[in-house]
Amino acid sequence: MERDSASLRVGVYVGEGASHSWTWFVDLMEKYAYSRLRLIQEDDFPRLAPEQDILLMSGGDTFAVARALEPPGARALEDFLQRGGLYIGSCAGAYLPLNSSKAPLDAFNFVKCRINNLTRDLPPVHQMPLKFSTRYGCDYIYHPVREDVRVRMEEDFPIWGGREVSVPLYGGPPLNLSEDIVPRAFYTGFTERTRFLTEKEIAETVYLGKVAACEKSFGKGRMVLLGPHFEHPWFPEGNDIIHQWIEWHVHPERPAVNTEMGRKPGKKKKQRVRKGVLAPQIQKDFKREISNMRIRAHAMTRQSVHWQIGAKVYEPEKIVHFVDAIWKRLEGTRSPSSGTPSKGLQEVLVEQAAECNALLKSLTSKVDSREDSEELAGEMFASLRALVVAFLGVYFNGEEIRGQ
Amino acid sequence: MDIENAYMGRILVADLNEGTCEEEELTEEMVKEHIGGAVINLALYKQHVDRNPIVFGTGLLTGTFAPSSCAGVMTGKSPVTGRVCHVPLSWQTAVELKYSGYDFVVVLGESDKPVRLWLHDELAELADAGEVWGRDVWQTTDKLRYEHGDDYVQLIGIGPAGEKGCRIAQISEGAWGSRDVFGMGLAMGARKLKAIAMRGLGSLEVADGFFDECLEAQQELRKGASFEKQGLVALLEALGVDAADLEPIKQKVHRHVASFNCAYAANTFLMIDEPPGLLKESKKDEPGLLLTDPAGVISLLFLKEGLPVVLREINRQGLDPVACGALLKKEGVAEAGEAVKRVQALAGEEVDLEDAGVENVYGIAPWPLSEALEARLIQAVSVFSHAVPLSPLGGGWADVSVGENPVERAQWWLDRMAVSSILGICPIAALLSPEFTLQKMAELGAKAVDWDELTEEALLKQARKLVQETHALDEANGTVPSSWASADLDGALEKLRQGWEG
C-alpha cells in the first residue's frame, strides 16, 4: 500500500444502490486533498484490489448494492481486504458486510455482529413513516431517530479517544457488541436536532450504549463500519475522525494521535484538485444546463412529493443535492484554453446535462399535473447520477465519461 | 470598501439588434463615484445614450438585511413624455435581479422579433419570445414560470398594450402592475422585449455587525405609529381618501403582503371570485388580485364595487391604472362590465390622453386629492414616478420636520425618492417612516460595505446631483409641458433648481 496518504488511491462507490450520500465522501476526500480519487461502479470491482487502497461505501439501498455487486463483487471485496485494503462503510455501507441469511446479502457475510434495530412488531410511528422502517423478511429494520445523535469515541482509541461528537444518523445501524468487532464509538445521547420517529424511550433502548462505529481486521486490511454519516460535510469532527482513521490505518507505526480533550481536530490539507478542465464556451453551456436544473430542483423542494425507487424513498431535496455537487465545483472548471479533456468529451458532458435537464423538466410537468411520476423519477435520478459521476470524473481526473 | 457585500459586480449589456449579451464589471471605483442605484443607472444611460437605452438597476442595499431593501429602479426615456425617468421597482423584482448575478442591466437597441431575457446564476440568455408575444401579463407570467419550473421566477414584462403601441402601457412586475406612469411598457414593446425573467439563487457577503444593526433599525421602525396598521387601504386612509369610498375594497380584503424585507405590508390581496374569509387554497386559478399601487386605486375609486375586476383587467392588459382611471372617468364609463371591455379595447389603441381631453394627465391628475404647490413642483421636476404618494405618509408633513414652504417640501420628497433609488429602499417605506432618516440609511450603507465616506452629506450630494442631471436631460429635450407654466410654479421651480446647484 502507498504510504503517502495524499497519494492513496481512493475509490468511492457510486454504482447501483448508492444514494446521494456518496457525494459526502467525495467532499470529504476533496477537503483533505486525497487527490487520487476514483468513482467506482459495480463493474470496477474485479479490479478493486490492484487499483484501490481505500473503498468508501456510503448510504443507499443495501439490497440493491448487494444485487449489483453479486457474489463476484463480494469475493473482490474480500481479496481487496486481504491484500491490505481499507473499507469504510457508513449507513448502508455498514449494513452491507453484516452477516445475513438472505440473498443477495448472504454473499457479504464478513462481520458476525447483530444490529439492535430489528423487530417483528413495529412500534407506533410519530413522523416520517416512509423513513421509519424497511421490510427484512418477516421482520423490520426500523429507525427510531434521524438527524443528530451523540456518539462517544472509545476511551483507548487513538483517534479522538474519549471524546463525544455529534454526527447525523439517517437509518444507519446501532450494533450490538460482538467478539468479531472492535468497538470504536458508542451512541451516548441525542441532541435538540434529533428527530424522534417514535417514542423517545424506544429510541433510547435501541441506540444508547450500542456500537456506533467499529472495525474488523481482514488479512492485511481493515473494515470500518459507521452507523451515522461521519462523512457528512456539516460535521467537521466526524470528517476528521474518518481522515485520521485513514492516516492511522496507513501509518500504524506513527505515534498515536493525541486525543487529549480540547485538542484541535487534524488540519485540513491544502486542496490539490485539478482545475480548469472545460473550455470557456463549453463551461458556460454546461453551467446553463446545471443552473436551469438547479432552479427547477429547488422549486420542486417546495412541493410535497416523493418517489419510491427500489427500497429507498427519494425526495426533490436529493435532486438539489446531486445538482449542487456539480454546481459548487463549476467555478474551478473553466479553463483559459481549450481544456484538458478532448472537446468531444466535453460536448458529451453538455449533451448529458441537457438530456438530464429535459428529464427533470418532464418530471416537473408530471408532478404539476399530478400524474404518476415514479418511473420517470427513477430514470431521471439514474441520469442525474450518471451526470454527476461523469462530471466528477472530469473534475478530478479528466477521465473519460462513463456510459449510463 | 467591501463591494461584494452589496453587489455581485456585474453589469449586463443586452444588445437587442445584435442579439448578444455582454458582461462588464461593476467596479469599486464606479460605486465610490456613484454609490449605486439610479445614479449608476443614469451614468450607464448617458454612456449608451445614442442607443436609447433602458437601464434596470439595483441599489447599494437592495437585497440586504437593511429594512425595506426591496427596491430597484428602471431608467429610460419615456416614449410618452420624452423625459428621462426613474421608475421604482419593488416587490421582489430588484432583489431577484441582484441575486441572479446582475446588479445592472442595460438594454440597447431594438429586436426585429419578440425576445425575452432570462437571467439566472450569472447567466444571461436572450431567447425567442414568440410563445408569449400576444399573451396578457398573467399568461406570460404563468408561461415563463412554468417554462423555468419555478413560481419564484420574477418578471418585468409587458402585456398586449405594450406590444400594440399603446401610450399608456405599463411595465408589470410579475402579475400585479408597477409604479410606471411613464409608458415604459410601450418602450419595452417598441424594442420587442416582452419580458425579463429572473431567478437568483446567489447570495451576498455580510459585514460583521451589519445584521444586528439592521435588526435594530427594523425594530425601531416598527415602533412608528404607521406600523400599527397594515395594507394599502390604511395608506389610502392616511392620504385622506374618504372611508366610504374605500368600503367596497375593505369588504374584499383577504390578506396583506409585504415586499422583500419591508416592515410595512403595503400590498393588499382582494378576493374577487371567492369569499374574502377563505382560509384554504382556492381551487380557482386566480381568485383575486393584489393591490400594489395606491395611485391606481385612487384613480379607479369611482368604479366602486367594480374596481377589483376592472383593475384585474388593467393588470392583465399591462396598462397604467392611473391613466385608465382618468380616461374611463372622462368617458363616463363607470359600470364594471363596460369598463372591462373598454380596458380591453384600450390595450389595442394608441391612446393619447391629451387628445382625449384628460387634464394634466402627466402632471397632477394621478393625485386628485392634492393640487398643492409642492405636489405640482414634484411633478414638474418629473424625475421619479408620481405613482408614489407626493407627501409623507402616516402623520403627514408634521411628522417630518419640514415647514410649510412648498419648495422645502418638494425638496424633502425629492431627496427621499433619490436616496431610496440610490440605496434600494422601498419608496413607500421611505415616506412612511420618518424614523428611517437619511442619516440612518447612510449609516447602514456605510456599515454594509465598510465605507466610512458614505455619510448623509455624501448621499444627499449624489441625490441632488441625480435629480439635477436627470432634470437637465429633460430640459435638453425641451419636454416640460407648457400647460404647467404658472407664476407660482415657475418661481418655485427656479428656487428648487437653485437649491440643487447650491
mmCIF file with all atom_site columns, N, CA, C and O in Angstrom, chain A residues 284 287-288 291-292 294-296 298-299 302 327 331 361 364-365 368, chain B residues 118 120-125 146-152 199 201-202:
data_model
loop_
_atom_site.group_PDB
_atom_site.id
_atom_site.type_symbol
_atom_site.label_atom_id
_atom_site.label_alt_id
_atom_site.label_comp_id
_atom_site.label_asym_id
_atom_site.label_entity_id
_atom_site.label_seq_id
_atom_site.pdbx_PDB_ins_code
_atom_site.Cartn_x
_atom_site.Cartn_y
_atom_site.Cartn_z
_atom_site.occupancy
_atom_site.B_iso_or_equiv
_atom_site.pdbx_formal_charge
_atom_site.auth_seq_id
_atom_site.auth_comp_id
_atom_site.auth_asym_id
_atom_site.auth_atom_id
_atom_site.pdbx_PDB_model_num
ATOM 1   N N  . LYS A 1 284 ? -19.641 27.350 -20.065 1.00 0.00 ? 284 LYS A N  1
ATOM 2   C CA . LYS A 1 284 ? -20.821 28.217 -19.972 1.00 0.00 ? 284 LYS A CA 1
ATOM 3   C C  . LYS A 1 284 ? -22.087 27.437 -20.353 1.00 0.00 ? 284 LYS A C  1
ATOM 4   O O  . LYS A 1 284 ? -23.118 27.557 -19.693 1.00 0.00 ? 284 LYS A O  1
ATOM 5   N N  . LYS A 1 287 ? -22.804 25.085 -17.558 1.00 0.00 ? 287 LYS A N  1
ATOM 6   C CA . LYS A 1 287 ? -23.307 25.848 -16.401 1.00 0.00 ? 287 LYS A CA 1
ATOM 7   C C  . LYS A 1 287 ? -24.774 26.224 -16.609 1.00 0.00 ? 287 LYS A C  1
ATOM 8   O O  . LYS A 1 287 ? -25.573 26.174 -15.675 1.00 0.00 ? 287 LYS A O  1
ATOM 9   N N  . ARG A 1 288 ? -25.119 26.592 -17.841 1.00 0.00 ? 288 ARG A N  1
ATOM 10  C CA . ARG A 1 288 ? -26.500 26.977 -18.137 1.00 0.00 ? 288 ARG A CA 1
ATOM 11  C C  . ARG A 1 288 ? -27.449 25.804 -17.838 1.00 0.00 ? 288 ARG A C  1
ATOM 12  O O  . ARG A 1 288 ? -28.490 25.981 -17.204 1.00 0.00 ? 288 ARG A O  1
ATOM 13  N N  . SER A 1 291 ? -27.563 25.248 -14.064 1.00 0.00 ? 291 SER A N  1
ATOM 14  C CA . SER A 1 291 ? -28.311 26.317 -13.398 1.00 0.00 ? 291 SER A CA 1
ATOM 15  C C  . SER A 1 291 ? -29.810 26.112 -13.581 1.00 0.00 ? 291 SER A C  1
ATOM 16  O O  . SER A 1 291 ? -30.591 26.238 -12.628 1.00 0.00 ? 291 SER A O  1
ATOM 17  N N  . ASN A 1 292 ? -30.226 25.797 -14.805 1.00 0.00 ? 292 ASN A N  1
ATOM 18  C CA . ASN A 1 292 ? -31.653 25.574 -15.043 1.00 0.00 ? 292 ASN A CA 1
ATOM 19  C C  . ASN A 1 292 ? -32.169 24.387 -14.229 1.00 0.00 ? 292 ASN A C  1
ATOM 20  O O  . ASN A 1 292 ? -33.287 24.421 -13.707 1.00 0.00 ? 292 ASN A O  1
ATOM 21  N N  . ARG A 1 294 ? -30.871 23.403 -11.401 1.00 0.00 ? 294 ARG A N  1
ATOM 22  C CA . ARG A 1 294 ? -30.800 23.827 -10.004 1.00 0.00 ? 294 ARG A CA 1
ATOM 23  C C  . ARG A 1 294 ? -32.052 24.612 -9.609  1.00 0.00 ? 294 ARG A C  1
ATOM 24  O O  . ARG A 1 294 ? -32.651 24.385 -8.552  1.00 0.00 ? 294 ARG A O  1
ATOM 25  N N  . ILE A 1 295 ? -32.449 25.517 -10.480 1.00 0.00 ? 295 ILE A N  1
ATOM 26  C CA . ILE A 1 295 ? -33.639 26.331 -10.206 1.00 0.00 ? 295 ILE A CA 1
ATOM 27  C C  . ILE A 1 295 ? -34.880 25.443 -10.147 1.00 0.00 ? 295 ILE A C  1
ATOM 28  O O  . ILE A 1 295 ? -35.695 25.525 -9.226  1.00 0.00 ? 295 ILE A O  1
ATOM 29  N N  . ARG A 1 296 ? -34.991 24.572 -11.118 1.00 0.00 ? 296 ARG A N  1
ATOM 30  C CA . ARG A 1 296 ? -36.142 23.672 -11.167 1.00 0.00 ? 296 ARG A CA 1
ATOM 31  C C  . ARG A 1 296 ? -36.165 22.750 -9.935  1.00 0.00 ? 296 ARG A C  1
ATOM 32  O O  . ARG A 1 296 ? -37.218 22.518 -9.338  1.00 0.00 ? 296 ARG A O  1
ATOM 33  N N  . HIS A 1 298 ? -34.719 23.219 -6.954  1.00 0.00 ? 298 HIS A N  1
ATOM 34  C CA . HIS A 1 298 ? -35.029 23.967 -5.729  1.00 0.00 ? 298 HIS A CA 1
ATOM 35  C C  . HIS A 1 298 ? -36.524 24.236 -5.643  1.00 0.00 ? 298 HIS A C  1
ATOM 36  O O  . HIS A 1 298 ? -37.120 24.160 -4.568  1.00 0.00 ? 298 HIS A O  1
ATOM 37  N N  . ALA A 1 299 ? -37.129 24.580 -6.777  1.00 0.00 ? 299 ALA A N  1
ATOM 38  C CA . ALA A 1 299 ? -38.571 24.858 -6.782  1.00 0.00 ? 299 ALA A CA 1
ATOM 39  C C  . ALA A 1 299 ? -39.348 23.601 -6.391  1.00 0.00 ? 299 ALA A C  1
ATOM 40  O O  . ALA A 1 299 ? -40.351 23.669 -5.676  1.00 0.00 ? 299 ALA A O  1
ATOM 41  N N  . ARG A 1 302 ? -40.312 22.652 -2.796  1.00 0.00 ? 302 ARG A N  1
ATOM 42  C CA . ARG A 1 302 ? -41.447 23.289 -2.120  1.00 0.00 ? 302 ARG A CA 1
ATOM 43  C C  . ARG A 1 302 ? -42.743 22.498 -2.315  1.00 0.00 ? 302 ARG A C  1
ATOM 44  O O  . ARG A 1 302 ? -43.792 22.909 -1.827  1.00 0.00 ? 302 ARG A O  1
ATOM 45  N N  . TRP A 1 327 ? -22.603 21.966 -9.033  1.00 0.00 ? 327 TRP A N  1
ATOM 46  C CA . TRP A 1 327 ? -22.629 23.429 -9.018  1.00 0.00 ? 327 TRP A CA 1
ATOM 47  C C  . TRP A 1 327 ? -21.465 24.023 -8.223  1.00 0.00 ? 327 TRP A C  1
ATOM 48  O O  . TRP A 1 327 ? -20.806 24.957 -8.672  1.00 0.00 ? 327 TRP A O  1
ATOM 49  N N  . GLU A 1 331 ? -17.062 26.555 -10.740 1.00 0.00 ? 331 GLU A N  1
ATOM 50  C CA . GLU A 1 331 ? -16.185 27.716 -10.946 1.00 0.00 ? 331 GLU A CA 1
ATOM 51  C C  . GLU A 1 331 ? -14.749 27.295 -11.231 1.00 0.00 ? 331 GLU A C  1
ATOM 52  O O  . GLU A 1 331 ? -14.029 27.967 -11.955 1.00 0.00 ? 331 GLU A O  1
ATOM 53  N N  . LYS A 1 361 ? -37.350 18.388 -16.465 1.00 0.00 ? 361 LYS A N  1
ATOM 54  C CA . LYS A 1 361 ? -38.462 19.244 -16.892 1.00 0.00 ? 361 LYS A CA 1
ATOM 55  C C  . LYS A 1 361 ? -39.733 18.392 -17.064 1.00 0.00 ? 361 LYS A C  1
ATOM 56  O O  . LYS A 1 361 ? -40.815 18.793 -16.640 1.00 0.00 ? 361 LYS A O  1
ATOM 57  N N  . THR A 1 364 ? -41.047 17.522 -13.648 1.00 0.00 ? 364 THR A N  1
ATOM 58  C CA . THR A 1 364 ? -41.761 18.665 -13.058 1.00 0.00 ? 364 THR A CA 1
ATOM 59  C C  . THR A 1 364 ? -43.174 18.737 -13.619 1.00 0.00 ? 364 THR A C  1
ATOM 60  O O  . THR A 1 364 ? -44.142 18.948 -12.896 1.00 0.00 ? 364 THR A O  1
ATOM 61  N N  . SER A 1 365 ? -43.250 18.555 -14.911 1.00 0.00 ? 365 SER A N  1
ATOM 62  C CA . SER A 1 365 ? -44.530 18.644 -15.582 1.00 0.00 ? 365 SER A CA 1
ATOM 63  C C  . SER A 1 365 ? -45.489 17.563 -15.070 1.00 0.00 ? 365 SER A C  1
ATOM 64  O O  . SER A 1 365 ? -46.660 17.834 -14.798 1.00 0.00 ? 365 SER A O  1
ATOM 65  N N  . ASP A 1 368 ? -46.551 18.413 -11.549 1.00 0.00 ? 368 ASP A N  1
ATOM 66  C CA . ASP A 1 368 ? -47.521 19.517 -11.560 1.00 0.00 ? 368 ASP A CA 1
ATOM 67  C C  . ASP A 1 368 ? -48.913 19.036 -11.943 1.00 0.00 ? 368 ASP A C  1
ATOM 68  O O  . ASP A 1 368 ? -49.917 19.502 -11.398 1.00 0.00 ? 368 ASP A O  1
ATOM 69  N N  . TRP B 2 118 ? -33.543 36.003 -20.000 1.00 0.00 ? 118 TRP B N  1
ATOM 70  C CA . TRP B 2 118 ? -33.624 35.060 -18.873 1.00 0.00 ? 118 TRP B CA 1
ATOM 71  C C  . TRP B 2 118 ? -32.312 35.169 -18.114 1.00 0.00 ? 118 TRP B C  1
ATOM 72  O O  . TRP B 2 118 ? -31.254 34.863 -18.640 1.00 0.00 ? 118 TRP B O  1
ATOM 73  N N  . HIS B 2 120 ? -30.160 34.198 -14.756 1.00 0.00 ? 120 HIS B N  1
ATOM 74  C CA . HIS B 2 120 ? -30.100 33.208 -13.678 1.00 0.00 ? 120 HIS B CA 1
ATOM 75  C C  . HIS B 2 120 ? -28.650 32.819 -13.425 1.00 0.00 ? 120 HIS B C  1
ATOM 76  O O  . HIS B 2 120 ? -27.874 32.610 -14.365 1.00 0.00 ? 120 HIS B O  1
ATOM 77  N N  . ASP B 2 121 ? -28.291 32.770 -12.165 1.00 0.00 ? 121 ASP B N  1
ATOM 78  C CA . ASP B 2 121 ? -26.971 32.264 -11.783 1.00 0.00 ? 121 ASP B CA 1
ATOM 79  C C  . ASP B 2 121 ? -25.833 32.856 -12.615 1.00 0.00 ? 121 ASP B C  1
ATOM 80  O O  . ASP B 2 121 ? -24.987 32.116 -13.151 1.00 0.00 ? 121 ASP B O  1
ATOM 81  N N  . GLU B 2 122 ? -25.815 34.151 -12.763 1.00 0.00 ? 122 GLU B N  1
ATOM 82  C CA . GLU B 2 122 ? -24.753 34.855 -13.511 1.00 0.00 ? 122 GLU B CA 1
ATOM 83  C C  . GLU B 2 122 ? -24.750 34.493 -14.989 1.00 0.00 ? 122 GLU B C  1
ATOM 84  O O  . GLU B 2 122 ? -23.721 34.587 -15.668 1.00 0.00 ? 122 GLU B O  1
ATOM 85  N N  . LEU B 2 123 ? -25.871 34.071 -15.482 1.00 0.00 ? 123 LEU B N  1
ATOM 86  C CA . LEU B 2 123 ? -26.001 33.745 -16.902 1.00 0.00 ? 123 LEU B CA 1
ATOM 87  C C  . LEU B 2 123 ? -27.126 34.595 -17.478 1.00 0.00 ? 123 LEU B C  1
ATOM 88  O O  . LEU B 2 123 ? -28.138 34.827 -16.822 1.00 0.00 ? 123 LEU B O  1
ATOM 89  N N  . ALA B 2 124 ? -26.934 35.032 -18.698 1.00 0.00 ? 124 ALA B N  1
ATOM 90  C CA . ALA B 2 124 ? -27.964 35.826 -19.364 1.00 0.00 ? 124 ALA B CA 1
ATOM 91  C C  . ALA B 2 124 ? -28.242 35.221 -20.724 1.00 0.00 ? 124 ALA B C  1
ATOM 92  O O  . ALA B 2 124 ? -27.324 34.925 -21.484 1.00 0.00 ? 124 ALA B O  1
ATOM 93  N N  . GLU B 2 125 ? -29.511 35.021 -21.011 1.00 0.00 ? 125 GLU B N  1
ATOM 94  C CA . GLU B 2 125 ? -29.880 34.439 -22.304 1.00 0.00 ? 125 GLU B CA 1
ATOM 95  C C  . GLU B 2 125 ? -30.955 35.303 -22.943 1.00 0.00 ? 125 GLU B C  1
ATOM 96  O O  . GLU B 2 125 ? -31.965 35.603 -22.311 1.00 0.00 ? 125 GLU B O  1
ATOM 97  N N  . TYR B 2 146 ? -43.665 28.529 -15.639 1.00 0.00 ? 146 TYR B N  1
ATOM 98  C CA . TYR B 2 146 ? -43.758 27.101 -15.956 1.00 0.00 ? 146 TYR B CA 1
ATOM 99  C C  . TYR B 2 146 ? -42.531 26.661 -16.749 1.00 0.00 ? 146 TYR B C  1
ATOM 100 O O  . TYR B 2 146 ? -41.930 25.622 -16.481 1.00 0.00 ? 146 TYR B O  1
ATOM 101 N N  . GLU B 2 147 ? -42.163 27.479 -17.721 1.00 0.00 ? 147 GLU B N  1
ATOM 102 C CA . GLU B 2 147 ? -41.026 27.153 -18.586 1.00 0.00 ? 147 GLU B CA 1
ATOM 103 C C  . GLU B 2 147 ? -39.752 26.942 -17.753 1.00 0.00 ? 147 GLU B C  1
ATOM 104 O O  . GLU B 2 147 ? -38.970 26.046 -18.014 1.00 0.00 ? 147 GLU B O  1
ATOM 105 N N  . HIS B 2 148 ? -39.576 27.782 -16.760 1.00 0.00 ? 148 HIS B N  1
ATOM 106 C CA . HIS B 2 148 ? -38.359 27.686 -15.946 1.00 0.00 ? 148 HIS B CA 1
ATOM 107 C C  . HIS B 2 148 ? -38.570 26.864 -14.671 1.00 0.00 ? 148 HIS B C  1
ATOM 108 O O  . HIS B 2 148 ? -37.647 26.721 -13.865 1.00 0.00 ? 148 HIS B O  1
ATOM 109 N N  . GLY B 2 149 ? -39.782 26.371 -14.501 1.00 0.00 ? 149 GLY B N  1
ATOM 110 C CA . GLY B 2 149 ? -40.050 25.413 -13.432 1.00 0.00 ? 149 GLY B CA 1
ATOM 111 C C  . GLY B 2 149 ? -40.041 25.990 -12.037 1.00 0.00 ? 149 GLY B C  1
ATOM 112 O O  . GLY B 2 149 ? -39.793 25.261 -11.078 1.00 0.00 ? 149 GLY B O  1
ATOM 113 N N  . ASP B 2 150 ? -40.319 27.273 -11.910 1.00 0.00 ? 150 ASP B N  1
ATOM 114 C CA . ASP B 2 150 ? -40.226 27.855 -10.571 1.00 0.00 ? 150 ASP B CA 1
ATOM 115 C C  . ASP B 2 150 ? -41.170 29.050 -10.441 1.00 0.00 ? 150 ASP B C  1
ATOM 116 O O  . ASP B 2 150 ? -41.035 30.041 -11.163 1.00 0.00 ? 150 ASP B O  1
ATOM 117 N N  . ASP B 2 151 ? -42.089 28.958 -9.506  1.00 0.00 ? 151 ASP B N  1
ATOM 118 C CA . ASP B 2 151 ? -43.016 30.076 -9.279  1.00 0.00 ? 151 ASP B CA 1
ATOM 119 C C  . ASP B 2 151 ? -42.331 31.282 -8.666  1.00 0.00 ? 151 ASP B C  1
ATOM 120 O O  . ASP B 2 151 ? -42.930 32.355 -8.551  1.00 0.00 ? 151 ASP B O  1
ATOM 121 N N  . TYR B 2 152 ? -41.103 31.110 -8.227  1.00 0.00 ? 152 TYR B N  1
ATOM 122 C CA . TYR B 2 152 ? -40.382 32.245 -7.657  1.00 0.00 ? 152 TYR B CA 1
ATOM 123 C C  . TYR B 2 152 ? -39.650 33.067 -8.728  1.00 0.00 ? 152 TYR B C  1
ATOM 124 O O  . TYR B 2 152 ? -38.985 34.044 -8.404  1.00 0.00 ? 152 TYR B O  1
ATOM 125 N N  . ARG B 2 199 ? -34.243 34.680 -11.920 1.00 0.00 ? 199 ARG B N  1
ATOM 126 C CA . ARG B 2 199 ? -34.268 33.822 -10.730 1.00 0.00 ? 199 ARG B CA 1
ATOM 127 C C  . ARG B 2 199 ? -32.865 33.827 -10.149 1.00 0.00 ? 199 ARG B C  1
ATOM 128 O O  . ARG B 2 199 ? -31.891 33.508 -10.831 1.00 0.00 ? 199 ARG B O  1
ATOM 129 N N  . LEU B 2 201 ? -30.367 32.517 -7.172  1.00 0.00 ? 201 LEU B N  1
ATOM 130 C CA . LEU B 2 201 ? -30.029 31.689 -6.014  1.00 0.00 ? 201 LEU B CA 1
ATOM 131 C C  . LEU B 2 201 ? -28.676 32.131 -5.445  1.00 0.00 ? 201 LEU B C  1
ATOM 132 O O  . LEU B 2 201 ? -28.037 31.393 -4.716  1.00 0.00 ? 201 LEU B O  1
ATOM 133 N N  . GLY B 2 202 ? -28.266 33.322 -5.818  1.00 0.00 ? 202 GLY B N  1
ATOM 134 C CA . GLY B 2 202 ? -26.991 33.837 -5.335  1.00 0.00 ? 202 GLY B CA 1
ATOM 135 C C  . GLY B 2 202 ? -27.109 34.401 -3.934  1.00 0.00 ? 202 GLY B C  1
ATOM 136 O O  . GLY B 2 202 ? -28.172 34.361 -3.314  1.00 0.00 ? 202 GLY B O  1
#
